[in-house]
């Protein structure tokens, strides 16, 4: 609608991520580098996926099952990349520990490891918000707004920002859960993350039906809150167990 | 609890990347505010399109040939100008040139081993002066009793390039001595260093250094090199001035030592000359030529003329290219060109995003389908 509205939508999608960045991540340069590299990884995954799907586009938007296949393949690929990201992180952790020994400093604390995981997740979430929400937000800086048929009560940009916020939250915290699950071999956590991602992706399919977004978005937010709670519980458990050990 | 290593790793990289990012952001904002509509004026003839002016009716092959011809002519022009600069520097006539260069565009290098910039750098090294150029330097300042910050990057990747074994290596005695009391405060100092010119008092003069703060105006070429075997653009270099520490650290890991031996003497001498005795500000900063800033921003600005998605993709590509270059720099310990990796990645990502990713993402996002 105006520049103010455009900035408002952008902040709606990215505000909490920005707050997290400024308070936690910007203090430690290594975490900024982690954010950048995980954003790059997400971008590369999107490019590969779009390269794969390019011959099939534009999809016929009447039937929704091609979109379901699209989502399933995309989520599967991104979860595979998350595993790869974790393997690279393990190597990096060994390098960092070796470096810490060289300079006679303590090795990485568990909080450090969780911070790195958080930074990785934030990179993913921010990349999602930028590519799916901010890139279509450019018309919102102009004089008018836009409504879609499927979701006619609120402007399209607002819906898009709200969904992006939910997904950013999911991405950010599921990375922490995933890294913890991989490092401890916890099967529940390892399965939790891909399942949540897939369910969240499929829930957006509901947006195809008219009035679907009034069902889909609350479900999405329930999923996001669930991820948050699970992550909080896991982190709390880890912190208290370390304190008992110390 | 002692502070962990996460506090301090990567300071130099971020010290270089944040001004690059800020510069790109400014350029993107300017582009968005200045050209909302497509340009309808006829394209002006500049050095970049001396030979061939693009006309929409030409075929793709013609456009490609024309583009290559333009590029060739442009490189030749720049090479000639750079040789001219070398001649002037050789005869010590660069006084007026500094003022000219503040308003000139940039100096791009020729890729031959006998290229002009290599001669320039060697001449300046043999005279032990700064290059007559504008460069950007990010330098962490450390207190006197702990001087480990600057080379954490090399130690980190020196450790990695060994066979990965994690062993405690014996630390030499005097090194422990210099690190007692060890609170480390790292403040990445951002200074623009210009060639030594006592007449120029635009900014502050730092103690023991010949650097000044001056506005980021004009372009320039890169910093010093510690060895001269790379014949292309010398825009990123790691200079090291903490001479006493070099000796101590040579015992730590053989890989670091052998790399350092080639460059250690030179930097040690330079360190001694510049600061006399052990400096209070142990500095091993990273220098980036301002021409690199300009090229990065030009690429991102061009991407901004298309879409925000391409801006973000090109930004990430350039930043990751810069990161790769910096890592390569800490491994190779030589001056490296900062442009090739970043610009190559930037161009590749721009086209991939524009051709592949945009239909995909816009198609799903407008249907409110996200993952």
Coordinates of C-alpha atoms in Angstrom, one line a residue, chain B residues 59-255:
Chain B
X59 CA 20.8 -11.5 -32.9
X60 CA 22.1 -13.2 -29.8
X61 CA 25.4 -14.2 -31.6
X62 CA 25.9 -10.6 -32.7
X63 CA 25.4 -9.4 -29.1
X64 CA 27.7 -12.0 -27.7
X65 CA 30.5 -11.1 -30.2
X66 CA 29.9 -7.4 -29.5
X67 CA 30.1 -8.0 -25.8
X68 CA 33.4 -9.9 -26.1
X69 CA 34.9 -7.2 -28.3
X70 CA 33.9 -4.5 -25.8
X71 CA 35.5 -6.5 -23.0
X72 CA 38.7 -6.9 -24.9
X73 CA 39.0 -3.2 -25.8
X74 CA 38.2 -2.3 -22.2
X75 CA 40.9 -4.5 -20.8
X76 CA 43.4 -3.1 -23.2
X77 CA 42.5 0.5 -22.2
X78 CA 42.9 -0.3 -18.6
X79 CA 46.2 -2.1 -19.1
X80 CA 47.6 0.9 -20.9
X81 CA 46.5 3.3 -18.2
X82 CA 48.0 1.0 -15.5
X83 CA 51.3 0.9 -17.4
X84 CA 51.2 4.7 -17.5
X85 CA 50.7 4.7 -13.7
X86 CA 53.7 2.4 -13.3
X87 CA 55.9 4.7 -15.3
X88 CA 54.8 7.7 -13.3
X89 CA 55.5 5.9 -10.1
X90 CA 58.9 4.8 -11.3
X91 CA 59.9 8.4 -12.0
X92 CA 58.3 9.6 -8.7
X93 CA 55.8 11.7 -10.4
X94 CA 52.7 10.4 -8.6
X95 CA 52.0 13.5 -6.5
X96 CA 49.4 14.9 -8.8
X97 CA 48.1 11.5 -9.6
X98 CA 46.8 10.9 -6.1
X99 CA 44.4 13.7 -6.5
X100 CA 43.4 12.5 -9.9
X101 CA 42.8 9.0 -8.7
X102 CA 40.4 10.1 -6.1
X103 CA 38.1 11.0 -9.0
X104 CA 39.1 8.3 -11.4
X105 CA 37.2 5.1 -11.7
X106 CA 39.3 2.1 -11.0
X107 CA 42.3 0.1 -12.1
X108 CA 41.8 -3.4 -13.4
X109 CA 44.7 -5.6 -13.9
X110 CA 46.0 -7.6 -16.7
X111 CA 46.5 -11.2 -16.0
X112 CA 50.0 -11.6 -17.4
X113 CA 52.9 -12.3 -15.0
X114 CA 54.6 -9.3 -16.5
X115 CA 51.6 -7.2 -15.8
X116 CA 51.8 -3.6 -14.7
X117 CA 50.4 -4.0 -11.3
X118 CA 52.9 -6.6 -10.4
X119 CA 55.6 -4.2 -11.4
X120 CA 53.9 -1.5 -9.3
X121 CA 53.7 -3.7 -6.3
X122 CA 57.3 -4.8 -6.6
X123 CA 58.5 -1.3 -7.0
X124 CA 56.6 -0.2 -4.0
X125 CA 58.0 -3.0 -2.0
X126 CA 61.5 -2.3 -3.0
X127 CA 61.1 1.2 -1.8
X128 CA 59.1 0.0 1.2
X129 CA 56.3 2.5 0.7
X130 CA 52.6 2.2 0.5
X131 CA 51.1 1.8 -2.9
X132 CA 49.7 5.0 -4.3
X133 CA 46.2 3.7 -4.1
X134 CA 43.1 3.5 -2.0
X135 CA 42.7 0.4 -0.1
X136 CA 40.5 -0.7 2.8
X137 CA 42.0 -2.4 5.8
X138 CA 40.3 -4.3 8.6
X139 CA 42.5 -4.7 11.5
X140 CA 41.7 -6.2 14.9
X141 CA 43.4 -4.2 17.7
X142 CA 44.6 -6.3 20.5
X143 CA 46.1 -5.3 23.9
X144 CA 49.8 -5.7 24.4
X145 CA 49.7 -8.7 26.6
X146 CA 47.8 -11.0 24.2
X147 CA 48.6 -11.0 20.6
X148 CA 47.0 -14.0 19.2
X149 CA 44.0 -12.6 17.5
X150 CA 45.1 -11.7 14.1
X151 CA 46.3 -15.0 13.0
X152 CA 43.6 -17.2 14.4
X153 CA 42.4 -17.8 10.9
X154 CA 45.7 -19.2 9.7
X155 CA 46.0 -21.3 12.8
X156 CA 42.6 -22.6 12.3
X157 CA 43.1 -23.6 8.7
X158 CA 46.7 -24.6 9.2
X159 CA 45.3 -27.1 11.7
X160 CA 42.7 -28.3 9.2
X161 CA 45.2 -28.8 6.4
X162 CA 47.2 -31.1 8.5
X163 CA 46.0 -34.6 8.6
X164 CA 43.4 -33.8 11.2
X165 CA 45.0 -35.2 14.2
X166 CA 44.3 -33.3 17.4
X167 CA 47.4 -33.3 19.5
X168 CA 48.6 -31.0 22.1
X169 CA 51.7 -29.4 20.8
X170 CA 54.4 -28.1 23.2
X171 CA 54.1 -24.3 23.6
X172 CA 57.4 -22.5 23.6
X173 CA 58.3 -20.7 26.8
X174 CA 58.4 -17.1 25.7
X175 CA 55.1 -17.4 24.1
X176 CA 53.4 -18.3 27.4
X177 CA 55.2 -15.3 28.8
X178 CA 53.7 -12.9 26.4
X179 CA 50.2 -14.1 27.1
X180 CA 49.8 -13.8 30.8
X181 CA 47.2 -11.6 32.1
X182 CA 45.3 -12.6 29.1
X183 CA 42.0 -10.7 28.6
X184 CA 41.8 -10.2 24.9
X185 CA 39.8 -7.4 23.6
X186 CA 39.3 -7.4 20.0
X187 CA 38.0 -4.3 18.4
X188 CA 38.0 -4.7 14.6
X189 CA 39.3 -1.3 13.6
X190 CA 38.1 -0.1 10.3
X191 CA 40.5 2.3 8.6
X192 CA 40.9 3.4 5.1
X193 CA 44.6 3.6 4.5
X194 CA 45.9 5.9 1.8
X195 CA 49.3 6.4 0.5
X196 CA 51.6 8.3 2.8
X197 CA 51.0 12.0 2.3
X198 CA 51.7 14.2 5.2
X199 CA 49.9 17.0 3.4
X200 CA 46.6 15.3 3.6
X201 CA 45.2 15.9 7.0
X202 CA 41.6 15.0 6.4
X203 CA 41.5 12.5 9.1
X204 CA 43.2 11.3 12.2
X205 CA 46.7 10.0 12.2
X206 CA 47.2 6.9 14.2
X207 CA 50.1 6.4 16.4
X208 CA 52.9 4.6 14.8
X209 CA 51.1 4.0 11.6
X210 CA 50.9 6.0 8.5
X211 CA 47.3 5.5 7.9
X212 CA 44.5 8.1 7.9
X213 CA 40.8 8.0 7.8
X214 CA 39.5 9.4 4.6
X215 CA 36.2 9.1 2.8
X216 CA 35.7 6.1 0.7
X217 CA 36.0 8.0 -2.5
X218 CA 37.3 6.8 -5.9
X219 CA 38.8 3.5 -6.6
X220 CA 42.1 2.0 -6.3
X221 CA 44.0 -1.1 -6.5
X222 CA 45.1 -3.5 -3.9
X223 CA 47.5 -3.8 -1.1
X224 CA 50.9 -5.2 -0.5
X225 CA 51.9 -8.6 -1.5
X226 CA 54.3 -10.8 0.5
X227 CA 55.4 -12.7 -2.5
X228 CA 55.4 -12.0 -6.1
X229 CA 54.6 -15.1 -7.9
X230 CA 50.9 -14.4 -8.6
X231 CA 50.6 -12.1 -11.5
X232 CA 47.0 -11.1 -11.3
X233 CA 45.1 -8.6 -9.3
X234 CA 46.7 -8.0 -5.9
X235 CA 43.7 -6.9 -4.0
X236 CA 43.6 -8.9 -0.8
X237 CA 46.6 -9.4 1.3
X238 CA 47.4 -10.3 4.9
X239 CA 50.1 -8.3 6.3
X240 CA 51.6 -9.2 9.6
X241 CA 53.5 -7.1 11.9
X242 CA 53.9 -8.9 15.1
X243 CA 57.4 -10.1 14.5
X244 CA 58.4 -11.5 17.9
X245 CA 55.4 -13.8 17.9
X246 CA 56.2 -15.2 14.6
X247 CA 59.4 -16.7 16.0
X248 CA 57.6 -18.2 18.9
X249 CA 54.9 -19.7 16.7
X250 CA 57.2 -21.3 14.3
X251 CA 57.7 -24.0 16.8
X252 CA 54.1 -24.8 17.1
X253 CA 53.2 -26.4 13.9
X254 CA 55.5 -27.3 11.1
X255 CA 53.0 -26.4 8.4

